[in-house]
PDB file of C-alpha atoms in Angstrom:
ATOM      1  CA  MET A  87      -0.194 -32.927  26.805  1.00  0.00           C
ATOM      2  CA  SER A  88       2.162 -35.557  27.510  1.00  0.00           C
ATOM      3  CA  LYS A  89       5.696 -35.896  24.938  1.00  0.00           C
ATOM      4  CA  HIS A  90       5.693 -39.701  24.172  1.00  0.00           C
ATOM      5  CA  VAL A  91       6.876 -39.520  20.896  1.00  0.00           C
ATOM      6  CA  LEU A  92      10.495 -40.086  19.996  1.00  0.00           C
ATOM      7  CA  ILE A  93      10.657 -40.090  16.064  1.00  0.00           C
ATOM      8  CA  GLY A  94      14.011 -42.321  14.882  1.00  0.00           C
ATOM      9  CA  VAL A  95      15.128 -41.377  11.087  1.00  0.00           C
ATOM     10  CA  ASP A  96      17.440 -43.549   9.560  1.00  0.00           C
ATOM     11  CA  ILE A  97      19.501 -41.811   6.685  1.00  0.00           C
ATOM     12  CA  GLY A  98      19.768 -45.028   4.034  1.00  0.00           C
ATOM     13  CA  THR A  99      21.632 -45.317   0.812  1.00  0.00           C
ATOM     14  CA  THR A 100      18.104 -45.524  -1.129  1.00  0.00           C
ATOM     15  CA  THR A 101      15.550 -44.936   1.605  1.00  0.00           C
ATOM     16  CA  ILE A 102      15.689 -42.138   4.133  1.00  0.00           C
ATOM     17  CA  LYS A 103      12.913 -43.729   6.518  1.00  0.00           C
ATOM     18  CA  ALA A 104      11.109 -42.216  10.761  1.00  0.00           C
ATOM     19  CA  VAL A 105       9.816 -44.798  13.194  1.00  0.00           C
ATOM     20  CA  PHE A 106       7.440 -43.141  15.405  1.00  0.00           C
ATOM     21  CA  LEU A 107       7.224 -44.359  18.683  1.00  0.00           C
ATOM     22  CA  ASP A 108       5.340 -44.139  21.395  1.00  0.00           C
ATOM     23  CA  ALA A 109       7.631 -44.374  24.550  1.00  0.00           C
ATOM     24  CA  ASN A 110       4.702 -44.631  27.072  1.00  0.00           C
ATOM     25  CA  LYS A 111       3.693 -49.008  25.720  1.00  0.00           C
ATOM     26  CA  GLY A 112       6.433 -49.523  23.814  1.00  0.00           C
ATOM     27  CA  LYS A 113       5.278 -48.987  20.468  1.00  0.00           C
ATOM     28  CA  ILE A 114       5.863 -48.152  17.101  1.00  0.00           C
ATOM     29  CA  ILE A 115       2.981 -45.915  16.184  1.00  0.00           C
ATOM     30  CA  GLY A 116       3.919 -45.858  12.031  1.00  0.00           C
ATOM     31  CA  THR A 117       6.595 -44.786  10.074  1.00  0.00           C
ATOM     32  CA  GLU A 118       7.247 -43.634   6.439  1.00  0.00           C
ATOM     33  CA  LEU A 119       9.860 -43.374   4.246  1.00  0.00           C
ATOM     34  CA  GLU A 120      11.182 -41.180   1.109  1.00  0.00           C
ATOM     35  CA  GLU A 121      13.861 -42.564  -1.803  1.00  0.00           C
ATOM     36  CA  ILE A 122      16.619 -41.493  -3.076  1.00  0.00           C
ATOM     37  CA  SER A 123      19.129 -41.684  -5.201  1.00  0.00           C
ATOM     38  CA  GLN A 124      22.853 -41.432  -5.837  1.00  0.00           C
ATOM     39  CA  ILE A 125      24.427 -39.440  -8.340  1.00  0.00           C
ATOM     40  CA  ARG A 126      27.402 -41.680 -10.582  1.00  0.00           C
ATOM     41  CA  GLU A 127      28.463 -39.769 -12.940  1.00  0.00           C
ATOM     42  CA  LYS A 128      31.776 -41.878 -13.201  1.00  0.00           C
ATOM     43  CA  PRO A 129      32.910 -45.934 -12.006  1.00  0.00           C
ATOM     44  CA  ASP A 130      34.030 -44.805  -8.937  1.00  0.00           C
ATOM     45  CA  ARG A 131      31.944 -42.357  -8.328  1.00  0.00           C
ATOM     46  CA  ALA A 132      29.557 -42.401  -5.804  1.00  0.00           C
ATOM     47  CA  GLU A 133      27.003 -39.212  -3.902  1.00  0.00           C
ATOM     48  CA  TYR A 134      24.717 -37.450  -3.092  1.00  0.00           C
ATOM     49  CA  GLU A 135      22.546 -33.960  -2.977  1.00  0.00           C
ATOM     50  CA  ALA A 136      22.907 -32.636   0.687  1.00  0.00           C
ATOM     51  CA  MET A 137      19.966 -30.851   0.956  1.00  0.00           C
ATOM     52  CA  VAL A 138      17.467 -33.671  -1.015  1.00  0.00           C
ATOM     53  CA  TRP A 139      18.093 -35.898   2.133  1.00  0.00           C
ATOM     54  CA  TRP A 140      17.043 -32.348   4.126  1.00  0.00           C
ATOM     55  CA  ASN A 141      13.554 -31.926   2.007  1.00  0.00           C
ATOM     56  CA  ALA A 142      13.506 -36.070   3.132  1.00  0.00           C
ATOM     57  CA  VAL A 143      13.795 -35.879   6.595  1.00  0.00           C
ATOM     58  CA  LYS A 144      10.727 -32.533   6.617  1.00  0.00           C
ATOM     59  CA  ASP A 145       8.820 -34.182   3.638  1.00  0.00           C
ATOM     60  CA  ILE A 146       8.220 -37.613   5.999  1.00  0.00           C
ATOM     61  CA  ILE A 147       8.608 -35.799   9.996  1.00  0.00           C
ATOM     62  CA  SER A 148       5.580 -33.892   9.317  1.00  0.00           C
ATOM     63  CA  GLY A 149       3.609 -36.605   6.839  1.00  0.00           C
ATOM     64  CA  GLY A 150       4.475 -38.472   9.021  1.00  0.00           C
ATOM     65  CA  MET A 151       3.574 -36.489  11.894  1.00  0.00           C
ATOM     66  CA  LYS A 152       0.240 -35.895   9.828  1.00  0.00           C
ATOM     67  CA  ASN A 153      -0.638 -39.433   8.888  1.00  0.00           C
ATOM     68  CA  LEU A 154      -0.711 -40.467  12.252  1.00  0.00           C
ATOM     69  CA  ASN A 155      -2.407 -38.193  13.347  1.00  0.00           C
ATOM     70  CA  ILE A 156       0.385 -36.995  15.960  1.00  0.00           C
ATOM     71  CA  GLU A 157       0.392 -33.435  17.583  1.00  0.00           C
ATOM     72  CA  ALA A 158       4.297 -31.399  17.390  1.00  0.00           C
ATOM     73  CA  GLU A 159       3.532 -30.694  21.066  1.00  0.00           C
ATOM     74  CA  SER A 160       3.385 -34.192  21.680  1.00  0.00           C
ATOM     75  CA  ILE A 161       7.168 -35.455  20.506  1.00  0.00           C
ATOM     76  CA  ALA A 162       9.787 -35.880  23.448  1.00  0.00           C
ATOM     77  CA  GLY A 163      12.415 -36.089  20.571  1.00  0.00           C
ATOM     78  CA  LEU A 164      14.080 -37.159  18.029  1.00  0.00           C
ATOM     79  CA  CYS A 165      17.805 -38.811  17.209  1.00  0.00           C
ATOM     80  CA  PHE A 166      19.159 -39.486  13.372  1.00  0.00           C
ATOM     81  CA  GLY A 167      21.097 -42.423  12.280  1.00  0.00           C
ATOM     82  CA  GLY A 168      23.240 -43.128   8.717  1.00  0.00           C
ATOM     83  CA  PHE A 169      25.598 -45.167   6.958  1.00  0.00           C
ATOM     84  CA  THR A 170      27.762 -41.832   8.230  1.00  0.00           C
ATOM     85  CA  VAL A 171      29.196 -39.825   5.079  1.00  0.00           C
ATOM     86  CA  MET A 172      32.186 -38.328   6.457  1.00  0.00           C
ATOM     87  CA  GLY A 173      33.200 -37.188   2.346  1.00  0.00           C
ATOM     88  CA  PHE A 174      30.996 -34.660   2.854  1.00  0.00           C
ATOM     89  CA  MET A 175      32.756 -30.795   3.613  1.00  0.00           C
ATOM     90  CA  VAL A 176      30.055 -27.819   5.042  1.00  0.00           C
ATOM     91  CA  ASP A 177      30.880 -23.457   5.377  1.00  0.00           C
ATOM     92  CA  LYS A 178      29.947 -21.720   8.686  1.00  0.00           C
ATOM     93  CA  ASP A 179      26.919 -21.834   7.849  1.00  0.00           C
ATOM     94  CA  GLY A 180      25.801 -25.154   7.100  1.00  0.00           C
ATOM     95  CA  ASN A 181      26.046 -24.950   3.499  1.00  0.00           C
ATOM     96  CA  PRO A 182      27.424 -27.993   1.888  1.00  0.00           C
ATOM     97  CA  LEU A 183      30.375 -27.213  -0.505  1.00  0.00           C
ATOM     98  CA  ASN A 184      30.134 -30.639  -1.996  1.00  0.00           C
ATOM     99  CA  ASN A 185      27.873 -33.755  -2.181  1.00  0.00           C
ATOM    100  CA  PRO A 186      28.038 -35.617  -0.218  1.00  0.00           C
ATOM    101  CA  THR A 187      30.476 -39.144  -1.312  1.00  0.00           C
ATOM    102  CA  HIS A 188      29.156 -42.997   0.141  1.00  0.00           C
ATOM    103  CA  TYR A 189      30.958 -45.205   0.911  1.00  0.00           C
ATOM    104  CA  THR A 190      31.407 -47.301  -2.493  1.00  0.00           C
ATOM    105  CA  ASP A 191      32.791 -44.350  -3.622  1.00  0.00           C
ATOM    106  CA  MET A 192      35.946 -45.512  -4.398  1.00  0.00           C
ATOM    107  CA  ARG A 193      37.766 -41.968  -5.540  1.00  0.00           C
ATOM    108  CA  HIS A 194      40.329 -42.247  -2.692  1.00  0.00           C
ATOM    109  CA  MET A 195      42.267 -45.932  -3.374  1.00  0.00           C
ATOM    110  CA  LYS A 196      45.763 -44.060  -4.181  1.00  0.00           C
ATOM    111  CA  GLU A 197      45.526 -41.701  -0.992  1.00  0.00           C
ATOM    112  CA  VAL A 198      44.360 -45.589   1.034  1.00  0.00           C
ATOM    113  CA  GLU A 199      47.022 -46.353   0.000  1.00  0.00           C
ATOM    114  CA  GLU A 200      49.445 -43.609   0.813  1.00  0.00           C
ATOM    115  CA  LEU A 201      48.155 -43.463   3.974  1.00  0.00           C
ATOM    116  CA  GLU A 202      48.248 -46.856   4.979  1.00  0.00           C
ATOM    117  CA  LYS A 203      52.085 -47.136   4.254  1.00  0.00           C
ATOM    118  CA  GLN A 204      52.604 -43.731   6.108  1.00  0.00           C
ATOM    119  CA  ILE A 205      49.901 -43.892   9.463  1.00  0.00           C
ATOM    120  CA  GLY A 206      48.102 -47.155   8.875  1.00  0.00           C
ATOM    121  CA  GLN A 207      49.677 -49.085  12.043  1.00  0.00           C
ATOM    122  CA  LYS A 208      48.623 -46.027  14.078  1.00  0.00           C
ATOM    123  CA  ALA A 209      45.405 -45.141  13.337  1.00  0.00           C
ATOM    124  CA  ILE A 210      44.834 -49.872  13.367  1.00  0.00           C
ATOM    125  CA  GLU A 211      46.782 -48.337  17.387  1.00  0.00           C
ATOM    126  CA  ILE A 212      44.116 -44.720  17.720  1.00  0.00           C
ATOM    127  CA  ASN A 213      41.346 -46.384  15.687  1.00  0.00           C
ATOM    128  CA  ASN A 214      41.430 -50.195  15.815  1.00  0.00           C
ATOM    129  CA  ASN A 215      40.947 -49.955  12.146  1.00  0.00           C
ATOM    130  CA  VAL A 216      42.603 -51.015   9.548  1.00  0.00           C
ATOM    131  CA  MET A 217      43.115 -48.184   6.743  1.00  0.00           C
ATOM    132  CA  GLY A 218      40.760 -49.933   4.309  1.00  0.00           C
ATOM    133  CA  PRO A 219      38.432 -47.394   1.743  1.00  0.00           C
ATOM    134  CA  TYR A 220      35.658 -48.088   3.508  1.00  0.00           C
ATOM    135  CA  ASN A 221      37.904 -46.099   6.695  1.00  0.00           C
ATOM    136  CA  THR A 222      36.362 -42.121   5.408  1.00  0.00           C
ATOM    137  CA  PHE A 223      39.792 -40.365   6.566  1.00  0.00           C
ATOM    138  CA  ALA A 224      41.151 -41.004   3.281  1.00  0.00           C
ATOM    139  CA  LYS A 225      37.609 -39.438   1.578  1.00  0.00           C
ATOM    140  CA  GLN A 226      38.818 -36.493   3.047  1.00  0.00           C
ATOM    141  CA  TYR A 227      42.051 -36.539   2.726  1.00  0.00           C
ATOM    142  CA  TRP A 228      41.119 -36.881  -1.055  1.00  0.00           C
ATOM    143  CA  TYR A 229      39.491 -33.226  -0.586  1.00  0.00           C
ATOM    144  CA  LYS A 230      42.363 -31.565   0.631  1.00  0.00           C
ATOM    145  CA  LYS A 231      44.838 -32.558  -2.075  1.00  0.00           C
ATOM    146  CA  HIS A 232      42.184 -32.252  -4.840  1.00  0.00           C
ATOM    147  CA  GLU A 233      39.587 -29.682  -4.009  1.00  0.00           C
ATOM    148  CA  PRO A 234      41.516 -27.586  -2.093  1.00  0.00           C
ATOM    149  CA  GLU A 235      39.693 -24.762  -1.912  1.00  0.00           C
ATOM    150  CA  LEU A 236      36.764 -25.930  -0.858  1.00  0.00           C
ATOM    151  CA  TYR A 237      38.630 -27.821   1.530  1.00  0.00           C
ATOM    152  CA  ARG A 238      40.149 -24.287   3.099  1.00  0.00           C
ATOM    153  CA  LYS A 239      36.488 -23.177   2.636  1.00  0.00           C
ATOM    154  CA  ALA A 240      35.382 -25.587   4.753  1.00  0.00           C
ATOM    155  CA  LYS A 241      34.295 -24.935   8.307  1.00  0.00           C
ATOM    156  CA  TYR A 242      33.888 -28.949   9.514  1.00  0.00           C
ATOM    157  CA  PHE A 243      33.795 -31.966   7.553  1.00  0.00           C
ATOM    158  CA  MET A 244      30.187 -33.709   8.294  1.00  0.00           C
ATOM    159  CA  THR A 245      28.133 -36.660   8.513  1.00  0.00           C
ATOM    160  CA  GLU A 246      24.491 -37.407   7.288  1.00  0.00           C
ATOM    161  CA  ALA A 247      23.014 -37.430  10.902  1.00  0.00           C
ATOM    162  CA  GLY A 248      24.941 -35.059  11.557  1.00  0.00           C
ATOM    163  CA  TRP A 249      24.218 -32.198   9.823  1.00  0.00           C
ATOM    164  CA  ILE A 250      20.665 -32.759   9.924  1.00  0.00           C
ATOM    165  CA  THR A 251      21.018 -32.609  13.665  1.00  0.00           C
ATOM    166  CA  PHE A 252      22.441 -29.492  12.439  1.00  0.00           C
ATOM    167  CA  LYS A 253      20.327 -28.303   9.741  1.00  0.00           C
ATOM    168  CA  LEU A 254      17.558 -28.765  12.835  1.00  0.00           C
ATOM    169  CA  THR A 255      19.176 -27.113  16.092  1.00  0.00           C
ATOM    170  CA  GLY A 256      22.551 -24.821  14.385  1.00  0.00           C
ATOM    171  CA  GLU A 257      24.177 -26.993  16.946  1.00  0.00           C
ATOM    172  CA  TRP A 258      28.157 -28.537  15.522  1.00  0.00           C
ATOM    173  CA  SER A 259      27.811 -32.119  16.132  1.00  0.00           C
ATOM    174  CA  CYS A 260      28.968 -36.052  15.603  1.00  0.00           C
ATOM    175  CA  ASN A 261      28.187 -38.838  17.019  1.00  0.00           C
ATOM    176  CA  ARG A 262      30.664 -41.550  18.862  1.00  0.00           C
ATOM    177  CA  SER A 263      29.549 -44.652  17.364  1.00  0.00           C
ATOM    178  CA  GLU A 264      29.837 -42.688  13.569  1.00  0.00           C
ATOM    179  CA  ALA A 265      33.094 -41.349  14.181  1.00  0.00           C
ATOM    180  CA  GLY A 266      34.846 -45.087  14.730  1.00  0.00           C
ATOM    181  CA  PHE A 267      34.392 -45.362  11.134  1.00  0.00           C
ATOM    182  CA  CYS A 268      37.538 -42.634  10.993  1.00  0.00           C
ATOM    183  CA  ALA A 269      40.908 -43.644  11.111  1.00  0.00           C
ATOM    184  CA  GLN A 270      41.429 -39.946  13.797  1.00  0.00           C
ATOM    185  CA  TYR A 271      38.282 -41.096  15.911  1.00  0.00           C
ATOM    186  CA  ASP A 272      40.570 -42.504  19.438  1.00  0.00           C
ATOM    187  CA  TYR A 273      38.290 -44.782  20.556  1.00  0.00           C
ATOM    188  CA  LYS A 274      40.694 -44.896  23.730  1.00  0.00           C
ATOM    189  CA  THR A 275      40.308 -41.049  24.281  1.00  0.00           C
ATOM    190  CA  ARG A 276      36.846 -41.200  23.498  1.00  0.00           C
ATOM    191  CA  GLN A 277      37.828 -37.563  21.508  1.00  0.00           C
ATOM    192  CA  TRP A 278      39.422 -36.458  17.253  1.00  0.00           C
ATOM    193  CA  SER A 279      43.570 -37.565  17.304  1.00  0.00           C
ATOM    194  CA  GLU A 280      44.719 -34.901  16.653  1.00  0.00           C
ATOM    195  CA  GLU A 281      48.379 -37.158  16.123  1.00  0.00           C
ATOM    196  CA  ILE A 282      46.405 -38.857  13.225  1.00  0.00           C
ATOM    197  CA  LEU A 283      46.107 -35.041  12.338  1.00  0.00           C
ATOM    198  CA  ASP A 284      48.884 -33.254  12.632  1.00  0.00           C
ATOM    199  CA  ALA A 285      50.664 -36.786  10.500  1.00  0.00           C
ATOM    200  CA  VAL A 286      48.809 -34.862   7.149  1.00  0.00           C
ATOM    201  CA  ASP A 287      47.994 -32.121   8.602  1.00  0.00           C
ATOM    202  CA  ILE A 288      44.305 -31.706   9.301  1.00  0.00           C
ATOM    203  CA  PRO A 289      43.826 -29.469  12.190  1.00  0.00           C
ATOM    204  CA  VAL A 290      40.631 -31.496  14.544  1.00  0.00           C
ATOM    205  CA  ASP A 291      39.612 -28.252  14.352  1.00  0.00           C
ATOM    206  CA  LYS A 292      38.013 -29.755  11.646  1.00  0.00           C
ATOM    207  CA  TYR A 293      35.484 -32.011  13.183  1.00  0.00           C
ATOM    208  CA  PRO A 294      32.560 -30.862  14.636  1.00  0.00           C
ATOM    209  CA  PRO A 295      32.372 -31.994  18.458  1.00  0.00           C
ATOM    210  CA  LEU A 296      31.574 -35.085  19.368  1.00  0.00           C
ATOM    211  CA  PHE A 297      28.609 -36.532  21.541  1.00  0.00           C
ATOM    212  CA  ASP A 298      27.399 -40.185  22.393  1.00  0.00           C
ATOM    213  CA  ALA A 299      23.608 -40.937  20.531  1.00  0.00           C
ATOM    214  CA  TRP A 300      22.233 -41.069  23.858  1.00  0.00           C
ATOM    215  CA  GLU A 301      23.422 -37.443  24.702  1.00  0.00           C
ATOM    216  CA  LYS A 302      21.357 -34.052  23.971  1.00  0.00           C
ATOM    217  CA  VAL A 303      23.138 -32.470  21.058  1.00  0.00           C
ATOM    218  CA  GLY A 304      20.063 -29.270  21.510  1.00  0.00           C
ATOM    219  CA  GLU A 305      16.166 -27.885  20.568  1.00  0.00           C
ATOM    220  CA  VAL A 306      14.045 -27.714  17.405  1.00  0.00           C
ATOM    221  CA  THR A 307      14.974 -24.123  16.239  1.00  0.00           C
ATOM    222  CA  GLN A 308      11.293 -21.915  14.808  1.00  0.00           C
ATOM    223  CA  ALA A 309      12.798 -21.748  11.303  1.00  0.00           C
ATOM    224  CA  ALA A 310      13.178 -25.817  11.194  1.00  0.00           C
ATOM    225  CA  ALA A 311       9.894 -26.293  12.865  1.00  0.00           C
ATOM    226  CA  SER A 312       8.450 -24.039  10.452  1.00  0.00           C
ATOM    227  CA  GLN A 313       9.356 -26.553   8.384  1.00  0.00           C
ATOM    228  CA  THR A 314       8.594 -29.078   9.746  1.00  0.00           C
ATOM    229  CA  GLY A 315       5.736 -29.452  12.262  1.00  0.00           C
ATOM    230  CA  LEU A 316       7.569 -29.474  14.541  1.00  0.00           C
ATOM    231  CA  ALA A 317       7.331 -27.250  18.065  1.00  0.00           C
ATOM    232  CA  LYS A 318      10.049 -24.957  18.400  1.00  0.00           C
ATOM    233  CA  GLY A 319      12.148 -26.596  21.740  1.00  0.00           C
ATOM    234  CA  THR A 320      11.587 -30.031  21.132  1.00  0.00           C
TER     235      THR A 320
END
């Protein structure tokens, strides 16, 4: 069977959406979506439950395949994007250690000010972005300071797209286009900047391997295939 269907999944603020594309015809076959909710327990907090993301992704992939009569063997590949959270820690097995934060979560404003004074100019030189509230490095630094036990347990800080990719493939990754939102990403070398990380004593191995958006990260595992309806090895 011809492998001609591509699936793109966007993990958004209020909705997770999948687009199914016929690559041979260059046409969208259809879409599938599921709404998700934020957790706002305090005025400065905006979080999600990571497993809600995973369950929604499973639903829209399997539901879209069923509703559009797409056979698993016809799917050539999948890709994922999102709003780039990275205030999200996982353990060595990929289990979430905290509720991922949205970019409107503002608990880290003191850390923004601290980092701006300490490495603000250097961050501009390395990352080409200011150390503002939407720079996700300050969110990660907040967890290091205020949730030290979770931080010590964490294997990686992840994006939502990178984590979902791990759930499907068992491979760790971070998309460079998403890493660009973080002060510790060096846009010249296209790698994590140890100079920025050393300034606040965060080891570079707290961050997953970097990939370009068009690079293959891995293949769907048997476990993920049984949960999504995808074929193993996709």
